Coordinates of C-alpha atoms (C1' of nucleotides) in Angstrom, one line a residue:
Chain A
X1 CA 0.1 0.1 -0.1
X2 CA 1.5 3.5 -1.0
X3 CA 1.0 6.5 1.2
X4 CA -2.1 7.5 -0.5
X5 CA -3.8 4.5 -0.7
X6 CA -3.2 4.6 3.3
X7 CA -4.2 8.0 3.7
X8 CA -7.7 7.1 2.0
X9 CA -8.1 4.2 4.1
X10 CA -7.4 6.5 7.3
X11 CA -9.8 8.9 5.9
X12 CA -12.5 6.3 5.2
X13 CA -11.7 4.8 8.9
X14 CA -12.8 8.1 10.6
X15 CA -15.8 8.7 8.4
X16 CA -17.0 5.6 9.4
X17 CA -16.9 6.2 12.8
X18 CA -18.9 9.5 12.2
X19 CA -21.7 7.3 10.6
X20 CA -20.4 7.2 7.0
X21 CA -21.7 3.8 5.2
X22 CA -19.0 1.4 5.2
X23 CA -18.3 1.4 1.6
X24 CA -17.1 4.6 1.5
X25 CA -14.6 5.4 -1.0
X26 CA -13.3 8.6 -0.4
X27 CA -11.8 10.7 -3.3
X28 CA -8.4 12.4 -2.2
X29 CA -6.3 14.4 -5.2
X30 CA -3.3 16.5 -5.7
X31 CA -4.3 20.0 -5.4
X32 CA -3.2 22.2 -8.1
X33 CA -2.5 24.9 -6.0
X34 CA 0.6 23.7 -3.7
X35 CA -0.3 26.0 -0.7
X36 CA -3.3 23.6 -0.4
X37 CA -0.9 20.8 0.7
X38 CA 0.1 17.6 -0.4
X39 CA -3.6 16.0 -0.7
X40 CA -6.7 17.2 -0.4
X41 CA -10.1 15.3 0.1
X42 CA -14.1 16.6 -0.6
X43 CA -15.2 13.8 1.2
X44 CA -17.0 15.9 3.8
X45 CA -18.8 17.8 1.3
X46 CA -20.1 14.6 -0.4
X47 CA -21.0 13.3 3.1
X48 CA -22.7 16.5 4.3
X49 CA -26.2 16.3 2.8
X50 CA -26.4 12.2 3.8
X51 CA -25.4 12.9 7.5
X52 CA -27.3 16.2 7.7
X53 CA -24.2 18.2 8.8
X54 CA -22.4 21.1 7.5
X55 CA -19.6 20.3 5.2
X56 CA -17.0 22.3 7.5
X57 CA -18.1 21.0 10.9
X58 CA -18.4 17.5 9.5
X59 CA -14.7 18.2 7.9
X60 CA -13.4 19.1 11.9
X61 CA -15.4 16.1 13.3
X62 CA -13.1 14.2 10.8
X63 CA -9.9 15.4 11.6
X64 CA -10.7 15.0 14.8
X65 CA -11.5 11.2 14.2
X66 CA -8.0 10.5 12.3
X67 CA -5.1 9.3 13.6
X68 CA -2.1 11.4 11.5
X69 CA 1.2 10.0 12.5
X70 CA 0.3 6.5 10.9
X71 CA 0.3 8.0 7.3
X72 CA 2.3 10.6 7.6
X73 CA 0.5 13.5 8.0
X74 CA 2.1 16.6 9.6
X75 CA -0.5 18.7 9.4
X76 CA -4.1 19.3 8.1
X77 CA -6.8 22.0 8.0
X78 CA -10.3 22.8 6.8
X79 CA -10.3 25.0 3.7
X80 CA -12.8 26.6 1.7
X81 CA -16.6 25.3 1.4
X82 CA -15.2 21.8 3.2
X83 CA -12.1 20.7 2.1
X84 CA -9.3 18.8 4.0
X85 CA -6.0 19.9 2.8
X86 CA -3.0 17.4 4.4
X87 CA 0.6 18.0 4.6
X88 CA 2.8 15.0 4.6
X89 CA 5.7 14.8 6.6
X90 CA 8.6 15.2 3.6
X91 CA 10.7 12.5 5.5
X92 CA 7.6 10.1 5.3
X93 CA 7.1 11.3 1.6
X94 CA 10.3 10.4 0.5
X95 CA 10.4 7.2 1.8
X96 CA 7.6 6.3 -0.6
X97 CA 10.4 6.1 -3.5
X98 CA 12.3 3.0 -1.4
X99 CA 10.3 0.4 -3.3
X100 CA 11.6 2.1 -6.6
X101 CA 15.1 1.8 -5.6
X102 CA 14.9 -1.9 -4.5
X103 CA 13.2 -2.9 -7.6
X104 CA 13.5 -0.6 -10.7
X105 CA 12.3 -2.9 -13.8
X106 CA 8.6 -3.4 -11.6
X107 CA 8.3 -0.4 -10.2
X108 CA 4.5 1.1 -12.1
X109 CA 4.0 -2.4 -13.0
X110 CA 0.6 -3.7 -11.2
X111 CA -1.6 -6.7 -11.8
X112 CA -5.1 -5.8 -12.5
X113 CA -5.2 -8.6 -15.8
X114 CA -4.3 -11.2 -13.4
X115 CA -2.5 -12.6 -16.5
X116 CA -5.3 -13.3 -18.8
X117 CA -4.7 -13.2 -22.4
X118 CA -5.4 -10.1 -24.7
X119 CA -4.6 -9.5 -28.6
X120 CA -4.2 -6.0 -29.7
X121 CA -4.6 -5.8 -33.3
X122 CA -3.0 -3.0 -35.1
X123 CA -1.8 -1.5 -38.1
X124 CA -3.0 -4.2 -40.5
X125 CA -2.2 -2.6 -43.4
X126 CA -3.0 -3.9 -46.9
X127 CA -0.2 -5.3 -48.5
X128 CA -0.5 -2.4 -51.7
X129 CA 2.3 0.0 -50.4
X130 CA 4.5 1.0 -47.8
X131 CA 3.0 2.1 -44.2
X132 CA 2.2 5.6 -44.3
X133 CA 2.2 8.2 -41.7
X134 CA -1.4 7.2 -40.6
X135 CA -0.4 3.4 -40.0
X136 CA 2.6 5.1 -37.9
X137 CA 0.1 6.4 -35.6
X138 CA -1.7 3.1 -35.5
X139 CA 2.2 1.6 -34.9
X140 CA 3.0 3.7 -32.1
X141 CA -0.5 3.8 -30.5
X142 CA -0.9 0.2 -30.8
X143 CA 2.4 -0.7 -29.2
X144 CA 2.0 1.9 -26.1
X145 CA -1.2 0.1 -25.5
X146 CA -0.1 -3.6 -25.4
X147 CA 2.8 -2.5 -23.1
X148 CA 0.6 -0.2 -21.0
X149 CA -1.5 -3.7 -20.4
X150 CA 1.7 -6.0 -20.0
X151 CA 2.5 -3.4 -17.5
X152 CA -0.7 -3.8 -16.1
X153 CA -0.8 -7.7 -15.9
X154 CA -2.2 -8.8 -18.9
X155 CA -0.7 -11.4 -21.0
X156 CA -0.6 -9.4 -24.5
X157 CA -0.1 -10.5 -28.0
X158 CA 0.5 -8.1 -30.6
X159 CA -1.3 -9.1 -34.1
X160 CA -0.8 -8.0 -37.6
X161 CA -3.8 -9.0 -40.0
X162 CA -2.9 -8.9 -43.4
X163 CA -5.8 -8.1 -45.9
X164 CA -4.2 -10.1 -48.8
X165 CA -7.1 -11.3 -50.3
X166 CA -9.7 -9.4 -52.3
X167 CA -10.1 -6.7 -54.9
X168 CA -7.2 -4.7 -53.7
X169 CA -4.9 -7.4 -54.3
X170 CA -6.0 -8.3 -57.5
X171 CA -5.3 -4.3 -58.5
X172 CA -1.9 -4.6 -57.0
X173 CA -1.2 -7.7 -59.5
X174 CA -2.8 -5.9 -62.5
X175 CA -0.8 -2.8 -61.5
X176 CA 2.3 -4.9 -61.3
X177 CA 1.5 -6.6 -64.6
X178 CA 1.1 -3.3 -66.2
X179 CA 4.6 -2.0 -65.3
X180 CA 6.0 -5.3 -66.4
X181 CA 4.6 -4.9 -69.8
X182 CA 5.6 -0.7 -69.7
X183 CA 9.3 -2.3 -69.7
X184 CA 9.3 -4.4 -72.7
X185 CA 7.1 -1.5 -74.4
X186 CA 3.6 -2.3 -74.4
X187 CA 1.5 1.0 -73.4
X188 CA 0.6 1.2 -69.6
X189 CA -2.9 0.6 -68.3
X190 CA -2.8 0.8 -65.0
X191 CA -6.7 -0.8 -64.3
X192 CA -9.4 1.1 -62.5
X193 CA -8.6 1.2 -58.6
X194 CA -5.2 0.4 -59.3
X195 CA -2.1 1.5 -57.8
X196 CA 0.2 4.4 -59.4
X197 CA 3.0 4.8 -57.0
X198 CA 6.9 4.7 -58.0
X199 CA 7.1 1.6 -56.0
X200 CA 5.0 -0.7 -58.3
X201 CA 7.6 0.0 -61.0
X202 CA 10.4 -1.1 -58.5
X203 CA 8.8 -4.2 -58.1
X204 CA 8.1 -4.8 -61.7
X205 CA 12.3 -4.7 -62.0
X206 CA 12.4 -6.8 -59.5
X207 CA 10.0 -9.6 -61.4
X208 CA 11.3 -9.1 -64.4
X209 CA 14.6 -10.0 -62.6
X210 CA 13.3 -12.8 -61.1
X211 CA 11.0 -14.7 -63.5
X212 CA 13.4 -14.7 -66.6
X213 CA 10.5 -17.2 -68.4
X214 CA 7.8 -14.6 -68.2
X215 CA 9.1 -11.3 -69.2
X216 CA 5.7 -10.6 -70.8
X217 CA 4.3 -10.6 -67.2
X218 CA 1.7 -13.2 -68.3
X219 CA 1.5 -15.2 -65.0
X220 CA -0.7 -13.0 -62.8
X221 CA -0.5 -15.4 -59.6
X222 CA 3.0 -15.4 -59.9
X223 CA 3.1 -11.8 -60.1
X224 CA 0.6 -11.3 -57.1
X225 CA 2.4 -13.3 -54.9
X226 CA 5.7 -11.5 -55.9
X227 CA 4.2 -8.1 -55.5
X228 CA 2.5 -9.1 -52.3
X229 CA 5.9 -11.0 -50.8
X230 CA 7.8 -7.4 -51.9
X231 CA 5.4 -5.5 -49.8
X232 CA 5.1 -7.1 -47.1
X233 CA 8.8 -7.0 -46.7
X234 CA 9.2 -3.4 -47.2
X235 CA 6.3 -2.8 -44.6
X236 CA 8.5 -5.7 -42.1
X237 CA 11.4 -2.9 -42.5
X238 CA 9.2 0.0 -41.8
X239 CA 8.1 -1.6 -38.9
X240 CA 11.9 -2.5 -37.8
X241 CA 13.1 0.7 -38.0
X242 CA 9.8 1.8 -35.5
X243 CA 10.8 -0.8 -33.5
X244 CA 7.7 -2.6 -33.2
X245 CA 7.5 -6.2 -33.3
X246 CA 4.6 -8.1 -33.8
X247 CA 3.9 -11.8 -32.2
X248 CA 1.3 -13.1 -34.8
X249 CA 0.6 -12.1 -38.7
X250 CA -2.7 -13.3 -39.4
X251 CA -3.5 -14.1 -43.3
X252 CA -7.0 -13.1 -44.3
X253 CA -6.6 -15.5 -47.5
X254 CA -6.1 -18.1 -44.8
X255 CA -10.0 -17.9 -43.5
X256 CA -10.7 -18.6 -47.3
X257 CA -8.1 -21.4 -47.9
X258 CA -9.3 -23.0 -44.2
X259 CA -12.5 -22.6 -45.1
X260 CA -13.6 -20.3 -41.8
X261 CA -15.5 -17.9 -44.1
X262 CA -17.6 -20.3 -45.6
X263 CA -18.2 -21.7 -42.2
X264 CA -19.2 -18.8 -40.6
X265 CA -21.5 -17.7 -43.3
X266 CA -23.5 -21.1 -43.0
X267 CA -23.5 -20.7 -39.1
X268 CA -25.0 -17.3 -39.6
X269 CA -27.4 -18.8 -42.4
X270 CA -28.5 -21.3 -39.6
X271 CA -28.7 -18.8 -36.9
X272 CA -31.9 -17.0 -38.7
X273 CA -30.4 -13.7 -38.9
X274 CA -29.9 -13.6 -42.9
X275 CA -32.2 -13.1 -45.7
X276 CA -32.0 -12.9 -49.3
X277 CA -33.2 -9.8 -51.4
X278 CA -32.4 -8.8 -55.0
X279 CA -30.3 -12.1 -55.4
X280 CA -28.1 -10.9 -52.5
X281 CA -27.5 -12.5 -49.0
X282 CA -28.1 -9.7 -46.0
X283 CA -27.2 -9.9 -42.4
X284 CA -30.3 -8.5 -40.4
X285 CA -27.6 -6.5 -38.3
X286 CA -30.3 -3.9 -37.8
X287 CA -31.4 -6.3 -34.9
X288 CA -28.0 -5.5 -33.1
X289 CA -28.1 -2.0 -33.6
X290 CA -26.8 -1.0 -37.1
X291 CA -29.0 1.8 -38.8
X292 CA -29.4 -0.5 -41.9
X293 CA -29.1 -4.5 -42.8
X294 CA -26.1 -5.4 -44.8
X295 CA -25.0 -7.2 -47.6
X296 CA -22.9 -10.6 -46.7
X297 CA -22.7 -11.9 -50.1
X298 CA -23.1 -10.1 -53.5
X299 CA -25.6 -10.8 -56.0
X300 CA -24.4 -12.7 -59.0
X301 CA -24.7 -9.9 -61.0
X302 CA -22.3 -8.2 -58.9
X303 CA -20.1 -11.1 -59.3
X304 CA -21.1 -13.2 -56.2
X305 CA -18.1 -12.6 -53.9
X306 CA -18.5 -11.8 -49.6
X307 CA -17.9 -8.1 -48.8
X308 CA -15.3 -7.4 -46.6
X309 CA -17.0 -7.6 -43.0
X310 CA -18.0 -11.4 -43.7
X311 CA -14.1 -12.6 -43.5
X312 CA -13.7 -9.8 -40.5
X313 CA -16.3 -11.8 -38.8
X314 CA -14.8 -15.2 -39.2
X315 CA -11.3 -13.4 -38.2
X316 CA -12.5 -12.4 -35.1
X317 CA -14.2 -15.6 -34.3
X318 CA -10.8 -17.1 -34.5
X319 CA -9.7 -14.7 -31.5
X320 CA -12.4 -15.7 -29.5
X321 CA -11.5 -19.9 -30.3
X322 CA -8.0 -18.9 -29.8
X323 CA -8.5 -17.8 -26.3
X324 CA -8.6 -14.1 -26.3
X325 CA -11.5 -13.1 -24.4
X326 CA -10.4 -9.6 -24.5
X327 CA -9.6 -8.0 -27.8
X328 CA -8.4 -4.4 -28.6
X329 CA -8.8 -3.2 -32.0
X330 CA -6.7 0.0 -32.8
X331 CA -7.8 1.7 -36.0
X332 CA -8.4 5.0 -38.2
X333 CA -12.0 6.4 -37.1
X334 CA -12.4 6.1 -41.1
X335 CA -13.6 2.5 -40.0
X336 CA -15.7 3.1 -37.4
X337 CA -18.9 1.8 -39.5
X338 CA -17.4 -1.4 -39.2
X339 CA -17.9 -1.7 -35.6
X340 CA -21.4 -2.5 -35.5
X341 CA -21.0 -4.9 -38.3
X342 CA -18.4 -7.0 -36.8
X343 CA -20.0 -6.9 -33.3
X344 CA -23.6 -7.9 -35.0
X345 CA -22.1 -10.7 -36.7
X346 CA -20.5 -12.0 -33.7
X347 CA -23.5 -11.6 -31.6
X348 CA -25.8 -13.2 -34.6
X349 CA -23.9 -16.4 -34.2
X350 CA -24.5 -16.8 -30.6
X351 CA -21.5 -18.1 -29.3
X352 CA -21.5 -16.5 -25.9
X353 CA -19.5 -13.4 -27.4
X354 CA -20.2 -10.4 -25.4
X355 CA -21.8 -7.3 -26.8
X356 CA -19.0 -5.2 -26.4
X357 CA -16.4 -7.6 -28.5
X358 CA -13.9 -6.4 -29.2
X359 CA -13.0 -3.3 -28.1
X360 CA -12.1 -0.3 -30.4
X361 CA -9.7 2.2 -30.2
X362 CA -10.1 4.7 -33.0
X363 CA -7.8 7.3 -33.6
X364 CA -8.7 10.5 -35.7
X365 CA -7.0 11.0 -39.1
X366 CA -3.5 12.2 -39.6
X367 CA -2.6 14.9 -42.3
X368 CA 0.5 15.9 -43.7
X369 CA 1.8 19.3 -44.3
X370 CA 4.5 20.3 -46.5
X371 CA 5.7 23.3 -47.8
X372 CA 2.2 24.7 -46.1
X373 CA 0.0 22.3 -48.4
X374 CA -1.8 19.5 -47.1
X375 CA -0.5 16.6 -48.8
X376 CA -3.6 14.0 -50.0
X377 CA -2.2 10.6 -48.9
X378 CA -3.3 8.2 -51.7
X379 CA -2.1 4.9 -52.6
X380 CA -3.4 4.7 -55.5
X381 CA -2.2 8.3 -56.7
X382 CA 1.4 7.3 -55.3
X383 CA 1.5 10.3 -53.4
X384 CA 2.3 10.2 -49.5
X385 CA 4.7 10.4 -46.8
X386 CA 6.0 6.7 -45.5
X387 CA 6.5 6.3 -41.7
X388 CA 10.2 5.7 -42.6
X389 CA 10.7 9.3 -44.3
X390 CA 9.8 10.4 -41.1
X391 CA 12.0 8.2 -39.1
X392 CA 15.0 9.3 -41.4
X393 CA 14.3 13.1 -41.3
X394 CA 13.5 13.2 -37.4
X395 CA 14.6 10.1 -35.8
X396 CA 12.2 7.1 -34.3
X397 CA 11.9 8.5 -30.9
X398 CA 11.0 11.8 -32.0
X399 CA 8.3 10.4 -34.3
X400 CA 6.9 7.8 -31.7
X401 CA 6.6 10.7 -28.9
X402 CA 5.0 13.0 -31.3
X403 CA 2.5 10.3 -32.4
X404 CA 1.9 9.5 -28.5
X405 CA 1.8 13.0 -26.8
X406 CA -1.7 13.4 -28.1
X407 CA -4.9 11.9 -27.3
X408 CA -5.8 9.5 -30.3
X409 CA -9.0 11.1 -30.6
X410 CA -7.7 14.6 -31.6
X411 CA -6.8 15.0 -35.5
X412 CA -3.0 15.2 -36.0
X413 CA -1.6 17.2 -38.1
X414 CA 2.0 16.0 -39.1
X415 CA 3.8 19.2 -40.5
X416 CA 6.9 18.0 -42.1
X417 CA 8.8 21.1 -42.0
X418 CA 7.8 22.2 -38.7
X419 CA 9.0 18.5 -37.6
X420 CA 12.5 18.7 -39.3
X421 CA 12.7 22.6 -38.3
X422 CA 11.9 21.7 -34.9
X423 CA 13.8 18.2 -34.4
X424 CA 16.4 19.8 -31.7
X425 CA 13.4 21.4 -29.9
X426 CA 11.1 18.2 -30.0
X427 CA 9.8 17.5 -26.2
X428 CA 11.4 14.0 -26.4
X429 CA 14.8 15.7 -26.1
X430 CA 13.6 17.6 -23.1
X431 CA 12.8 14.4 -21.5
X432 CA 15.5 12.6 -22.4
X433 CA 17.8 15.2 -21.5
X434 CA 16.1 15.4 -17.9
X435 CA 17.3 11.8 -17.9
X436 CA 20.8 12.4 -19.2
X437 CA 21.3 14.8 -16.7
X438 CA 20.9 12.2 -13.8
X439 CA 22.9 10.2 -15.4
X440 CA 25.7 12.8 -15.4
X441 CA 25.8 13.0 -11.6
X442 CA 26.5 9.7 -11.1
X443 CA 29.0 9.8 -13.8
X444 CA 31.0 12.5 -12.5
X445 CA 30.4 11.5 -8.8
X446 CA 32.0 7.8 -10.4
X447 CA 29.3 6.2 -8.6
X448 CA 27.3 3.4 -10.0
X449 CA 24.0 4.3 -9.9
X450 CA 22.3 0.9 -9.4
X451 CA 24.4 0.5 -5.8
X452 CA 22.4 3.2 -4.7
X453 CA 20.0 2.4 -1.5
X454 CA 18.4 4.8 1.0
X455 CA 19.9 2.4 3.6
X456 CA 21.3 4.6 6.8
X457 CA 20.2 7.7 4.6
X458 CA 18.0 10.4 6.1
X459 CA 15.8 11.3 3.7
X460 CA 13.8 13.8 5.5
X461 CA 16.4 16.6 4.5
X462 CA 14.7 16.3 1.1
X463 CA 12.7 19.0 2.5
X464 CA 13.0 21.8 0.1
X465 CA 9.9 22.5 -2.1
X466 CA 11.5 21.5 -5.7
X467 CA 12.6 18.4 -4.1
X468 CA 9.0 17.7 -2.1
X469 CA 7.7 18.4 -5.8
X470 CA 10.0 16.1 -7.7
X471 CA 9.4 13.4 -5.1
X472 CA 5.5 13.6 -5.6
X473 CA 5.4 13.6 -9.1
X474 CA 7.2 10.6 -9.4
X475 CA 4.8 8.7 -6.9
X476 CA 2.4 10.0 -9.3
X477 CA 3.6 7.2 -11.9
X478 CA 2.2 4.1 -10.8
X479 CA -1.3 5.5 -10.9
X480 CA -0.7 7.4 -14.2
X481 CA 0.4 3.9 -15.3
X482 CA -3.0 2.4 -14.0
X483 CA -5.1 5.5 -15.6
X484 CA -3.8 5.1 -18.9
X485 CA -4.0 1.0 -19.1
X486 CA -7.2 1.0 -17.8
X487 CA -8.5 4.1 -20.6
X488 CA -5.9 3.0 -23.0
X489 CA -4.4 6.3 -23.5
X490 CA -1.1 6.2 -23.7
X491 CA -1.0 10.3 -24.1
X492 CA -1.2 10.5 -20.4
X493 CA 2.2 8.9 -19.9
X494 CA 3.8 11.3 -22.2
X495 CA 2.3 14.2 -20.3
X496 CA 3.3 12.7 -17.0
X497 CA 7.2 12.2 -18.8
X498 CA 7.1 15.9 -19.5
X499 CA 5.7 17.2 -16.3
X500 CA 8.6 14.8 -14.4
X501 CA 11.2 16.2 -17.1
X502 CA 10.4 19.9 -16.0
X503 CA 10.4 19.1 -12.3
X504 CA 13.4 17.2 -12.6
X505 CA 15.3 19.8 -14.7
X506 CA 14.1 22.6 -12.0
X507 CA 15.4 20.4 -9.2
X508 CA 18.7 19.9 -10.7
X509 CA 19.2 23.5 -11.6
X510 CA 18.3 24.7 -8.1
X511 CA 19.9 22.0 -6.1
X512 CA 23.4 20.6 -5.9
X513 CA 24.1 17.0 -5.3
X514 CA 28.0 16.5 -5.6
X515 CA 30.0 18.2 -3.2
X516 CA 27.4 19.2 -0.5
X517 CA 27.8 18.0 2.9
X518 CA 27.6 14.4 3.3
X519 CA 24.1 13.7 4.6
X520 CA 22.5 16.2 1.7
X521 CA 24.7 14.4 -1.0
X522 CA 23.8 11.0 0.3
X523 CA 19.7 12.2 0.1
X524 CA 20.0 13.5 -2.8
X525 CA 21.4 10.8 -4.8
X526 CA 18.5 8.9 -3.5
X527 CA 16.2 11.3 -5.3
X528 CA 18.7 11.4 -8.2
X529 CA 18.6 7.5 -8.9
X530 CA 14.8 7.7 -8.4
X531 CA 14.1 10.3 -11.0
X532 CA 17.0 8.2 -13.3
X533 CA 14.6 5.3 -12.7
X534 CA 11.0 7.0 -13.2
X535 CA 12.1 8.8 -16.3
X536 CA 13.7 5.8 -17.7
X537 CA 10.7 3.6 -17.1
X538 CA 8.1 6.5 -18.7
X539 CA 10.5 6.5 -21.9
X540 CA 10.8 2.8 -21.7
X541 CA 7.0 2.1 -21.4
X542 CA 6.8 4.1 -24.6
X543 CA 8.9 2.4 -26.3
X544 CA 11.6 5.2 -26.1
X545 CA 15.2 5.2 -25.4
X546 CA 16.8 6.5 -22.5
X547 CA 20.4 8.0 -23.4
X548 CA 22.9 8.6 -20.5
X549 CA 24.0 11.4 -22.3
X550 CA 23.3 13.4 -25.5
Chain B
rG1 C1' -30.7 14.2 -43.1
rC2 C1' -28.3 10.4 -39.6
rG3 C1' -24.1 8.4 -36.7
rC4 C1' -19.2 9.1 -34.6
rC5 C1' -14.6 12.8 -33.0
rA6 C1' -13.3 17.6 -32.3
rG7 C1' -13.7 23.0 -30.6
rU8 C1' -9.6 25.6 -24.2
rA9 C1' -3.7 31.4 -25.1
rG10 C1' -1.4 34.1 -31.6
rC11 C1' 0.0 28.7 -33.0
rU12 C1' 0.0 23.2 -31.5
rC13 C1' -2.0 20.9 -27.1
rA14 C1' -2.7 18.5 -21.7
rG15 C1' -6.4 19.4 -18.4
rG16 C1' -8.0 11.0 -14.1
rU17 C1' -13.9 9.1 -13.6
rG18 C1' -17.3 17.3 -11.7
rG19 C1' -13.4 21.0 -7.1
rA20 C1' -10.6 25.8 -4.8
rU21 C1' -7.4 31.6 -8.9
rA22 C1' -8.0 27.1 -16.0
rG23 C1' -1.8 24.9 -17.3
rA24 C1' 2.3 23.6 -20.7
rG25 C1' 5.3 23.5 -25.1
rC26 C1' 6.2 26.8 -29.4
rG27 C1' 6.3 32.0 -30.6
rG28 C1' 7.2 37.4 -28.0
rC29 C1' 10.2 40.3 -24.5
rA30 C1' 14.1 40.6 -20.2
rG31 C1' 17.8 38.1 -17.4
rC32 C1' 21.1 33.5 -16.1
rC33 C1' 27.3 29.0 -17.9
rU34 C1' 34.7 29.8 -12.5
rU35 C1' 30.6 24.6 -9.3
rC36 C1' 26.7 17.4 -11.3
rU37 C1' 25.1 19.0 -19.4
rA38 C1' 22.7 26.3 -21.2
rA39 C1' 19.0 20.4 -25.7
rG40 C1' 18.5 23.8 -19.3
rC41 C1' 17.1 27.6 -15.4
rU42 C1' 14.2 32.0 -13.8
rG43 C1' 11.2 36.3 -14.7
rC44 C1' 6.8 39.2 -17.9
rG45 C1' 2.9 39.5 -21.2
rG46 C1' -1.3 36.2 -23.2
rG47 C1' -8.3 33.4 -21.9
rU48 C1' -16.2 34.9 -23.3
rC49 C1' -12.8 27.3 -22.1
rG50 C1' -17.1 27.7 -30.1
rG51 C1' -22.7 30.2 -28.7
rG52 C1' -27.1 29.8 -25.2
rG53 C1' -29.9 27.0 -21.6
rG54 C1' -29.7 23.2 -17.4
rU55 C1' -28.3 20.0 -13.4
rU56 C1' -25.4 21.5 -7.8
rC57 C1' -22.5 23.6 -2.3
rG58 C1' -19.4 23.8 -7.1
rA59 C1' -18.6 22.8 -14.3
rG60 C1' -13.5 23.1 -19.4
rU61 C1' -15.7 18.0 -17.1
rC62 C1' -22.5 15.9 -16.9
rC63 C1' -27.6 16.8 -19.8
rC64 C1' -30.5 19.9 -24.0
rU65 C1' -29.9 22.7 -27.7
rC66 C1' -27.5 25.5 -31.7
rC67 C1' -22.8 26.7 -34.7
rU68 C1' -18.2 25.1 -37.0
rG69 C1' -14.5 21.6 -38.6
rG70 C1' -12.9 16.1 -39.5
rC71 C1' -14.7 11.3 -40.7
rG72 C1' -18.3 7.7 -41.9
rC73 C1' -23.5 6.5 -43.4
rG74 C1' -21.4 1.2 -50.8
rC75 C1' -24.0 -5.6 -53.4
rC76 C1' -16.1 -0.7 -52.1
rA77 C1' -12.0 -2.2 -48.6

RNA sequence: GCGCCAGUAGCUCAGGUGGAUAGAGCGGCAGCCUUCUAAGCUGCGGGUCGGGGGUUCGAGUCCCUCCUGGCGCGCCA
């Protein structure tokens, strides 16, 4: 139990002696204004009505009923309409740092998942082109969400779903074929809905070099296979450059070859939730909250194919059957209409899959500005900025941080020129610099930071305001991780990092560690070590490096 | 027309699941390197939290409504 939980428990105990219900869960929070103390509670105001007392009177009674010593409270007072402000003993507060020094690796980790399995699906780009900046946002977001879940006790698998079947792949093969033929002098005929990017030309060259017998590009199967393999390889390189690793790759095509799509359609038919109209097969998704029923299988006149959401349903059945009773999909907001459809399909199957399965984390669109103009992202037209372009421009850490420092549901404008010109002013350097400075203390002092313990050190000398602020900030980390994991919002960790870096820089500037009286130096080395651990923990959680010098 | 997401300082955005006088970065201005990294620190200026109602001790946060922007609403994926 940390000091905040201990304080909350003591407030609850005192409140019960005054007649509060047994299940009372007092809220404590860090006041914005430091003159309001280290912690504040509004419990007297929330209880006032039910106990029939004035908030301030109740607050005073609570104070009288509380035992301060056991929870490290040095002083407390009633303020405003009925807040109770608590001031903690500095030494007591600082001792909260002990666990992180004893075990830096596990600091900030919790067990709310109890080892249950969860699959996080993200990126899932069609193998029809390199990864663009929108995929980059997903890669950063999905990877960070996965790590957050790991830190909070879940057994996480990162999964990439390859849409390697269907119309777009056929167009890819035809586009490649056109470029192959172009190279032997035939006129170029990029098909309707085909891909015009320069990379198709490169793939065509590769195909020609590897398929001497098919110089005319007649073998469409071979073309498709070659192009998909080449683009998957490209995407792998992009992800590698970004430092994202997947545990599983699931191929849409396998859903067809192993009969799962047909099986799913049969099951849906048997469920009674389908009907035929105009020669097409429909799923009655309106039964499950959709605003219109959706076609599952096109009419013969339109080709008789399944629409995209049928394999999607089959795919999510495999997630459930593979033992993932929690699934999270990270997708662009332009896919939000699929949510209702996929969930409707899963519920129509009556397999016991719950209503909210799978979870979706939608992120808003990324727009790219270059030279003051918006660049339209279009794989088909071949104009876009790739993830690798960004990494080459500003570096992996900066790109990741840039993606993660804002909430997923705000639109992101990626200004290429700005990212380049600000590469030295990017907030990520600010955070990493704070870490490097802590490392610098140990380097100059010729001290192995990992040997620092609080054994025999009087931490009560860490009483300067800048020190108390830094300690409190560091102690916040576990609850930030918890909130970020529960809400699937990695940007909270980024915000915590920037705030922690700020307090660390201020402390570093105001107070010297080395060369002070022995007792001061010893205590401050403990704090420097704690800040080093804290910053590198947050950076690690977001997939960023923690340089020891810059 | 319907659904989802947004609208907070000049710009880009934070504001745990209602709390006290709404914050940061960038940009602007003025200072700080003989001591652990100046990729830093300190100070100043900057606000109708899109508009209007409501809920309550208290609203940037919750409810209603309107305005603006983005994304969806295919027998496309």
